[in-house]
Coordinates of C-alpha atoms in Angstrom, one line a residue:
M159 CA 63.5 113.7 94.1
I160 CA 64.7 111.7 91.3
K161 CA 61.8 108.7 90.6
N162 CA 62.6 105.1 90.2
I163 CA 62.2 103.4 86.8
I164 CA 61.4 99.9 86.3
L165 CA 62.0 98.7 83.0
G166 CA 60.3 95.8 81.2
L167 CA 62.9 93.1 80.3
C168 CA 62.7 91.1 77.0
L169 CA 65.3 88.6 75.3
L170 CA 66.9 90.1 72.3
S171 CA 68.3 88.1 69.5
V172 CA 72.1 87.6 69.0
A173 CA 74.0 90.1 66.7
L174 CA 74.7 88.2 63.5
G175 CA 78.3 89.0 63.3
A176 CA 79.4 88.5 67.2
I177 CA 81.4 85.4 68.3
P178 CA 78.3 82.9 68.9
G179 CA 80.2 80.9 71.5
D180 CA 80.9 83.8 73.9
L181 CA 77.0 84.6 73.9
V182 CA 76.1 84.5 77.9
T183 CA 72.5 82.6 77.9
S184 CA 72.0 83.2 81.4
L185 CA 73.9 84.2 84.5
P186 CA 73.2 83.3 88.2
G187 CA 71.3 85.6 89.9
W188 CA 70.2 87.5 87.0
P189 CA 66.8 87.3 85.6
K190 CA 66.3 85.1 82.5
N191 CA 64.7 87.8 80.1
L192 CA 66.9 90.6 79.4
N193 CA 66.3 93.7 77.0
F194 CA 70.1 93.5 76.3
T195 CA 72.6 90.9 75.1
M196 CA 75.7 89.9 77.2
Y197 CA 78.7 88.2 75.8
S198 CA 82.0 87.0 77.6
G199 CA 85.2 85.3 76.1
F200 CA 88.6 85.8 75.3
L201 CA 90.4 88.0 73.0
D202 CA 93.6 87.4 71.1
I203 CA 96.2 89.8 71.4
G204 CA 99.1 88.6 69.5
S205 CA 100.8 86.1 72.2
A206 CA 100.3 82.6 72.6
Q207 CA 101.1 83.2 76.4
K208 CA 98.3 85.7 77.2
Q209 CA 95.0 86.8 76.3
I210 CA 92.2 89.4 77.6
H211 CA 88.9 88.4 79.0
Y212 CA 86.2 90.6 78.0
V213 CA 82.4 91.2 78.9
F214 CA 80.4 92.8 76.5
L215 CA 76.9 94.6 77.4
T216 CA 74.8 95.7 74.3
K217 CA 72.6 98.9 74.7
A218 CA 69.6 98.2 77.0
G219 CA 66.3 98.3 74.9
A220 CA 68.3 98.9 71.9
P221 CA 67.8 96.9 68.6
V222 CA 70.5 94.0 67.6
N223 CA 73.5 95.6 65.6
N224 CA 72.8 99.0 67.0
S225 CA 74.4 102.1 66.2
A226 CA 74.9 103.1 69.6
P227 CA 78.4 104.3 70.8
I228 CA 80.8 101.6 72.5
L229 CA 82.5 102.6 75.7
L230 CA 85.3 100.4 77.0
W231 CA 85.5 100.6 80.6
L232 CA 88.9 99.9 82.6
N233 CA 89.6 99.7 86.3
G234 CA 93.0 100.7 87.5
G235 CA 95.5 99.2 90.1
P236 CA 97.4 98.8 88.2
G237 CA 96.5 95.2 88.3
C238 CA 93.0 95.1 89.3
S239 CA 89.7 93.8 87.4
S240 CA 87.2 95.6 85.3
L241 CA 84.6 93.3 86.6
E242 CA 84.5 95.2 89.8
G243 CA 83.1 97.8 87.6
M244 CA 80.6 96.0 86.0
L245 CA 79.5 94.3 89.0
V246 CA 79.8 96.9 91.8
E247 CA 79.6 100.4 89.7
N248 CA 78.3 100.9 86.3
G249 CA 76.7 97.6 85.2
P250 CA 72.8 96.7 85.1
F251 CA 72.8 94.4 88.3
V252 CA 75.2 95.2 91.2
I253 CA 76.5 93.8 94.7
E254 CA 75.9 96.4 97.1
D255 CA 78.2 96.7 100.3
R256 CA 77.6 93.9 103.0
Q257 CA 76.1 91.6 100.4
T258 CA 77.9 88.3 100.9
D259 CA 76.5 87.1 97.5
F260 CA 75.0 88.4 94.4
N261 CA 71.2 88.9 94.8
G262 CA 70.1 90.5 91.3
T263 CA 70.2 94.3 92.7
F264 CA 68.9 96.2 89.5
N265 CA 70.8 99.1 88.8
I266 CA 68.4 101.7 86.9
W267 CA 71.5 103.9 86.4
S268 CA 73.4 101.3 84.5
W269 CA 75.5 103.0 81.8
N270 CA 74.3 100.2 79.3
Q271 CA 71.1 102.3 79.3
L272 CA 73.2 104.9 77.3
V273 CA 75.9 102.8 75.6
N274 CA 77.0 99.5 74.6
I275 CA 79.5 99.0 77.4
L276 CA 82.6 96.7 76.8
Y277 CA 85.0 95.8 79.9
F278 CA 88.4 94.5 79.8
E279 CA 90.2 92.5 82.5
S280 CA 93.9 94.2 81.9
P281 CA 96.5 93.3 81.8
A282 CA 96.7 89.8 81.0
G283 CA 97.0 88.1 84.5
V284 CA 94.3 90.0 86.0
G285 CA 91.2 88.5 87.0
F286 CA 90.1 85.7 84.4
S287 CA 92.4 86.8 81.8
P288 CA 95.3 84.4 81.4
S289 CA 98.8 84.6 81.3
N290 CA 101.8 82.5 81.3
L291 CA 104.4 85.2 81.6
T292 CA 106.8 86.0 84.4
I293 CA 105.4 88.9 86.4
N294 CA 108.1 91.5 86.0
K295 CA 108.7 94.8 85.1
T296 CA 109.6 93.9 81.6
N297 CA 106.3 92.2 81.1
Y298 CA 104.2 94.3 83.0
N299 CA 104.2 98.1 82.3
D300 CA 102.1 101.0 80.6
N301 CA 103.7 100.2 77.2
T302 CA 102.9 96.4 77.3
T303 CA 99.3 97.3 78.8
T304 CA 98.7 99.9 75.9
I305 CA 99.8 97.5 73.0
D306 CA 97.6 94.5 74.7
N307 CA 94.7 96.8 75.1
Y308 CA 94.9 97.9 71.6
N309 CA 95.3 94.3 70.3
A310 CA 92.3 93.3 72.2
L311 CA 90.2 96.2 70.6
V312 CA 91.3 95.1 67.0
S313 CA 90.2 91.4 67.8
F314 CA 86.7 92.8 69.4
F315 CA 86.1 94.5 66.5
K316 CA 86.9 91.5 64.0
G317 CA 84.7 89.4 66.2
F318 CA 81.9 92.0 66.3
P319 CA 82.3 94.0 62.7
E320 CA 78.9 95.1 63.0
Y321 CA 80.1 97.6 65.6
A322 CA 83.3 98.7 63.6
N323 CA 81.9 102.2 62.6
N324 CA 80.1 102.9 65.8
D325 CA 81.3 106.0 67.8
F326 CA 83.9 104.6 70.3
W327 CA 84.7 106.1 73.9
I328 CA 87.5 104.9 76.4
S329 CA 86.7 105.4 80.4
G330 CA 87.9 104.0 83.6
E331 CA 89.1 105.1 87.0
S332 CA 92.2 105.6 89.1
Y333 CA 95.3 103.9 87.3
A334 CA 93.1 103.9 84.2
G335 CA 93.8 107.6 84.2
I336 CA 97.4 106.3 82.7
Y337 CA 95.7 103.2 81.0
V338 CA 92.9 105.3 79.0
P339 CA 95.0 108.4 77.6
H340 CA 97.7 105.9 76.6
L341 CA 95.4 103.8 74.7
A342 CA 93.5 106.6 73.1
A343 CA 96.7 108.3 72.0
M344 CA 97.9 104.8 70.4
I345 CA 94.6 104.6 68.5
D346 CA 95.2 108.2 67.3
T347 CA 98.6 107.3 66.2
K348 CA 97.4 104.0 64.5
N349 CA 94.4 105.7 62.9
N350 CA 96.8 108.2 61.3
N351 CA 99.3 105.7 60.2
G352 CA 97.2 103.1 58.3
G353 CA 96.2 100.9 61.3
T354 CA 92.8 99.3 62.1
K355 CA 90.5 102.4 61.9
I356 CA 88.7 102.5 65.5
N357 CA 86.1 105.6 65.4
L358 CA 87.5 107.2 68.7
K359 CA 85.6 110.2 70.0
G360 CA 87.0 110.9 73.7
I361 CA 87.8 109.6 76.9
M362 CA 86.3 109.9 80.2
V363 CA 88.7 109.3 83.3
G364 CA 87.4 109.2 86.9
N365 CA 89.7 110.1 89.7
G366 CA 92.6 109.0 87.6
L367 CA 96.2 109.4 88.0
I368 CA 97.8 112.0 85.6
G369 CA 101.1 112.5 86.9
F370 CA 103.0 111.7 89.9
S371 CA 105.7 114.5 91.1
N372 CA 103.0 116.4 93.1
T373 CA 100.8 113.8 94.5
P374 CA 102.3 113.6 97.9
R375 CA 101.9 117.3 98.6
F376 CA 98.4 117.9 97.1
A377 CA 97.5 114.5 99.1
V378 CA 98.7 116.2 102.4
D379 CA 96.9 119.4 101.6
Y380 CA 93.7 117.4 101.1
Y381 CA 94.2 115.7 104.4
Y382 CA 94.8 119.2 106.2
G383 CA 91.7 120.7 104.2
H384 CA 89.4 117.8 105.5
H385 CA 90.9 118.0 109.2
L386 CA 92.5 114.4 109.0
I387 CA 95.6 115.8 110.3
S388 CA 96.6 118.7 112.5
T389 CA 98.0 122.0 111.8
T390 CA 101.1 121.1 113.6
L391 CA 101.4 118.0 111.6
Y392 CA 100.7 119.8 108.1
N393 CA 103.2 122.4 108.7
S394 CA 105.9 119.9 109.5
F395 CA 105.5 118.0 106.4
Q396 CA 105.6 121.3 104.6
K397 CA 109.1 122.0 105.9
N398 CA 110.8 118.9 106.4
C399 CA 109.2 116.5 103.5
L400 CA 108.7 118.5 100.2
N401 CA 112.4 118.7 99.5
N402 CA 113.8 116.0 101.2
S403 CA 111.5 113.1 101.9
S404 CA 114.2 110.4 102.5
S405 CA 115.5 112.1 105.9
I406 CA 114.8 110.5 109.0
T407 CA 112.5 113.6 110.3
C408 CA 110.5 113.4 107.4
K409 CA 110.2 109.6 107.6
A410 CA 108.7 110.1 111.3
I411 CA 106.5 112.7 109.8
L412 CA 105.3 110.2 107.3
T413 CA 104.7 107.5 110.1
S414 CA 102.7 110.2 112.0
I415 CA 100.5 110.9 109.0
D416 CA 100.0 107.3 108.5
A417 CA 98.8 107.0 112.0
M418 CA 96.2 109.7 111.7
L419 CA 94.9 108.0 108.7
Y420 CA 94.4 104.4 110.2
G421 CA 90.8 103.4 109.9
I422 CA 90.2 106.0 107.5
N423 CA 88.6 105.1 103.9
P424 CA 91.2 106.6 101.7
Y425 CA 88.7 105.9 98.8
N426 CA 85.8 107.5 100.6
I427 CA 86.9 109.5 103.7
Y428 CA 83.3 109.8 104.8
G429 CA 82.5 106.1 104.0
Y430 CA 82.7 102.8 106.0
C431 CA 86.2 101.0 106.3
Y432 CA 85.6 97.4 106.0
P433 CA 87.7 94.8 107.3
P434 CA 90.2 93.3 107.0
Y435 CA 92.6 95.9 108.7
T436 CA 94.3 95.2 112.2
M437 CA 93.3 96.9 115.3
T438 CA 95.7 96.8 117.9
E439 CA 95.7 97.8 121.7
Q440 CA 98.9 99.4 121.5
G441 CA 97.8 102.5 120.0
D442 CA 97.6 104.5 116.6
Q443 CA 101.2 104.4 115.8
E444 CA 101.6 100.6 115.8
G445 CA 98.3 100.0 114.1
A446 CA 99.1 102.6 111.4
A447 CA 102.3 100.3 110.7
Q448 CA 99.7 97.5 110.0
S449 CA 97.2 99.3 108.1
G450 CA 96.6 98.2 104.6
Y451 CA 97.1 101.8 103.1
K452 CA 100.0 103.9 103.8
F453 CA 100.5 107.5 102.5
A454 CA 104.2 107.0 102.9
K455 CA 104.2 104.6 99.9
W456 CA 103.7 107.8 97.4
F457 CA 107.1 108.5 98.3
T458 CA 108.8 105.0 97.1
Y459 CA 108.2 106.2 93.5
D460 CA 111.2 106.6 91.6
P461 CA 111.0 107.9 88.1
Q462 CA 114.3 106.8 87.0
T463 CA 113.6 103.2 87.7
G464 CA 109.9 103.0 87.3
E465 CA 109.1 101.7 90.6
S466 CA 105.4 101.3 91.5
I467 CA 103.9 103.5 93.7
L468 CA 101.9 100.5 94.8
A469 CA 105.3 98.8 95.3
D470 CA 104.1 98.0 99.2
G471 CA 101.4 95.5 98.0
S472 CA 98.8 97.3 100.1
G473 CA 96.0 95.8 98.2
V474 CA 92.5 97.6 98.2
P475 CA 92.0 98.5 102.1
C476 CA 88.4 99.4 103.3
V477 CA 86.6 98.3 100.5
Y478 CA 84.2 95.7 100.6
T479 CA 84.9 92.7 98.2
T480 CA 83.4 89.6 99.6
G481 CA 80.3 89.6 97.9
L482 CA 81.9 90.1 94.5
T483 CA 84.8 87.7 95.2
G484 CA 82.4 84.9 96.4
Y485 CA 80.1 85.5 93.2
L486 CA 82.8 85.5 90.9
N487 CA 84.6 82.2 92.0
R488 CA 81.2 80.4 92.0
N489 CA 81.6 77.6 89.4
D490 CA 78.3 78.2 87.9
V491 CA 79.2 81.7 87.3
K492 CA 82.5 80.8 85.6
Q493 CA 80.7 78.4 83.3
A494 CA 78.4 80.8 82.3
L495 CA 81.0 83.4 81.7
H496 CA 83.2 80.8 79.8
V497 CA 86.1 81.1 81.9
N498 CA 88.3 78.3 83.3
T499 CA 86.9 77.2 86.6
K500 CA 90.0 76.4 88.4
T501 CA 91.1 80.2 88.1
N502 CA 90.8 82.0 91.6
W503 CA 89.3 85.3 90.6
E504 CA 90.7 88.3 92.7
I505 CA 89.6 91.7 92.5
C506 CA 93.5 93.0 92.3
N507 CA 96.7 90.9 91.5
D508 CA 99.1 92.1 94.0
Y509 CA 102.0 90.5 92.1
I510 CA 101.4 92.4 89.3
N511 CA 100.8 95.5 91.3
G512 CA 104.0 95.2 93.1
N513 CA 106.3 94.4 90.1
Y514 CA 104.7 96.9 87.4
S515 CA 106.7 99.7 85.9
V516 CA 104.9 102.9 85.7
A517 CA 105.5 105.5 83.0
P518 CA 107.8 108.2 84.5
D519 CA 105.6 111.0 82.9
G520 CA 102.4 109.5 83.9
S521 CA 100.1 110.3 81.1
L522 CA 101.0 113.7 80.2
P523 CA 102.4 113.2 76.8
Q524 CA 99.3 111.6 75.9
Y525 CA 96.8 113.9 77.2
Q526 CA 99.0 116.6 75.2
Q527 CA 98.7 114.7 72.0
L528 CA 95.2 114.0 72.4
L529 CA 94.3 117.8 73.0
S530 CA 96.7 119.2 70.4
S531 CA 95.0 116.9 67.9
G532 CA 91.6 118.7 68.5
K533 CA 89.6 115.7 67.5
Y534 CA 88.5 114.1 71.0
R535 CA 86.4 115.5 73.7
I536 CA 88.1 114.5 77.3
L537 CA 86.2 114.5 80.6
I538 CA 88.1 114.3 84.0
Y539 CA 85.7 113.9 86.8
N540 CA 86.6 113.4 90.7
G541 CA 84.4 112.3 93.6
D542 CA 85.6 115.0 96.2
A543 CA 85.8 112.4 99.1
D544 CA 88.6 110.6 97.5
S545 CA 92.0 111.0 99.2
V546 CA 93.9 108.5 97.0
V547 CA 93.9 110.9 93.8
P548 CA 92.2 114.1 95.1
Y549 CA 90.6 116.5 93.1
N550 CA 93.3 119.1 93.6
D551 CA 96.0 116.9 92.2
N552 CA 94.0 116.5 88.9
E553 CA 93.1 120.3 88.9
Y554 CA 96.7 121.1 89.3
W555 CA 97.5 119.0 85.9
I556 CA 94.7 120.3 84.0
E557 CA 95.5 123.9 84.9
N558 CA 99.3 123.2 83.7
F559 CA 97.8 122.3 80.3
K560 CA 97.2 126.0 79.6
L561 CA 93.8 125.4 77.8
P562 CA 91.6 128.4 77.2
V563 CA 88.5 128.7 79.6
V564 CA 85.1 128.2 77.9
D565 CA 82.8 128.4 81.1
D566 CA 84.7 128.9 84.5
W567 CA 84.3 127.1 87.6
R568 CA 80.1 126.9 88.7
P569 CA 78.1 124.6 90.6
W570 CA 76.2 121.8 88.5
Y571 CA 72.7 120.2 89.4
V572 CA 70.9 117.0 89.8
S573 CA 67.0 118.0 90.1
D574 CA 67.1 120.9 93.0
Q575 CA 70.6 119.7 94.4
V576 CA 74.2 121.0 93.7
A577 CA 75.9 117.6 92.3
G578 CA 79.1 119.2 92.2
F579 CA 81.3 121.7 90.3
V580 CA 82.4 121.9 86.6
K581 CA 84.8 124.2 84.8
Y582 CA 85.0 123.9 80.8
Y583 CA 88.0 124.1 78.9
K584 CA 88.5 124.1 75.2
G585 CA 88.3 120.3 74.6
L586 CA 88.3 119.1 78.1
A587 CA 85.6 119.3 81.0
F588 CA 86.8 119.0 84.5
V589 CA 84.0 118.0 87.1
T590 CA 83.7 117.2 90.6
V591 CA 81.0 115.2 92.1
K592 CA 79.9 116.0 95.9
G593 CA 80.1 113.4 98.4
A594 CA 81.6 110.8 95.9
G595 CA 84.7 108.9 96.7
H596 CA 87.2 107.1 94.5
M597 CA 84.4 104.6 92.7
T598 CA 82.3 107.8 91.9
P599 CA 79.7 105.3 90.0
Q600 CA 79.1 103.4 93.0
V601 CA 78.9 105.9 95.7
K602 CA 76.9 108.4 93.4
R603 CA 74.7 106.5 90.5
P604 CA 72.6 109.1 89.3
E605 CA 75.0 112.1 89.3
A606 CA 77.4 109.6 87.6
Y607 CA 75.1 108.5 85.1
L608 CA 73.7 112.1 84.3
M609 CA 77.4 113.5 84.2
I610 CA 78.0 110.5 81.4
Q611 CA 74.8 111.3 79.5
Y612 CA 75.3 115.0 79.3
F613 CA 78.9 114.7 78.1
L614 CA 78.0 111.9 75.5
N615 CA 75.4 114.4 74.3
N616 CA 77.9 117.1 74.1
Q617 CA 75.5 119.1 76.4
P618 CA 76.7 121.3 79.4
L619 CA 75.7 120.2 83.1
P620 CA 72.8 121.8 84.4
S621 CA 73.8 125.1 85.9
K622 CA 70.5 125.8 87.8
P623 CA 68.4 123.8 89.9
S624 CA 64.9 122.1 88.7
L625 CA 62.3 120.4 90.3
R626 CA 61.3 118.7 86.9
D627 CA 63.1 115.0 87.1
E628 CA 62.2 114.9 83.5
E629 CA 64.9 117.2 82.3
F630 CA 67.4 115.0 83.6
I631 CA 66.2 111.5 82.6
S632 CA 65.7 109.9 79.4
I633 CA 66.5 106.0 80.0

């Protein structure tokens, strides 16, 4: 059993080179005396029409101006806020499912026990990040998001020059499987061509999109392999949809697949599906049509036009957001974070989501650039209970990189339990986390923390069980 650890909290002084007006002196519901420092404010990105809201948490227990790595965290969407990551997944205090407001739940597995962690609400227009731009595919696409995130980083290091030489990592989940490698590739290019030097060491992506063309096939394979659809329905999909998804027959099959998935949490198939979703007395077929998540949306992606795979504006079905949304819309919380009290915070901006142009090649060229450079380490991890970006989809793309295998598929352990499976390639580690969903750090906090810890330390995940917790904990 992994032991609980209670940390003594003490107030640290302010970093000398930091942005003084962005210091968060207290946050409602959080303890008054903390062993880390928090900043919240806005970063200029080269446009008078938009800015990026950031939150920066220094490493817990570390001295001011410490040399620990900086890790940027990005949630996906496209159009979803990274404050969900901070306040639900990997931050020091989290809002649990069914909590209607923040009550100060201390997360001993917070990633700022390991690193200085930086959160961007990106792209502009998401969360508290202001934007006056018209929401359309010209203003919102993977290229504009990458440029804005890069410019935000440059502004951050100008405001916090004492961290400019620290090791830098980029991490995120879901559609951040596009954001993260795109940003890393731009940093690599800028570093090689006289741009602002950012000490990039690598990236970590959880349940992230890589490419699009085979996602429907692997999703259906996942549904079938987890007994969510029948053999008859699976065979019908294989026969009628793989080569002609627009046919009347295939559309009927997709409707049937949607019906089978209705009421299933797509982000964690073994987890609870929270409202809102509409139950009907007319049966599953009608219910599926009203459900927030539709598998058939994957077939709306057009690589020629860049039509968003989330163009149906389906939002975030089955995910509990009441406590998070309520907390971040409190005026005292907004004032503490130095944001506009008139801004209505939402976990995802559906207008951006539905009018966002995705890169036809996903992040495949960017992964190839990073891998071919030989300068960076890459971690791709998947919670194996996620059906939105299933592990078999990521595994397919990774195998197609044709990388030399260093350590073949094997289990990894936390204490005496199998925590998942891992395969090491040259320059890349692929890890599954057993029982975790789309938001791995929320569902399996100890496993996610230890996976990140081992990766940052460039150590292989434990290959044998152990009853000695001390081998795995060094908070």
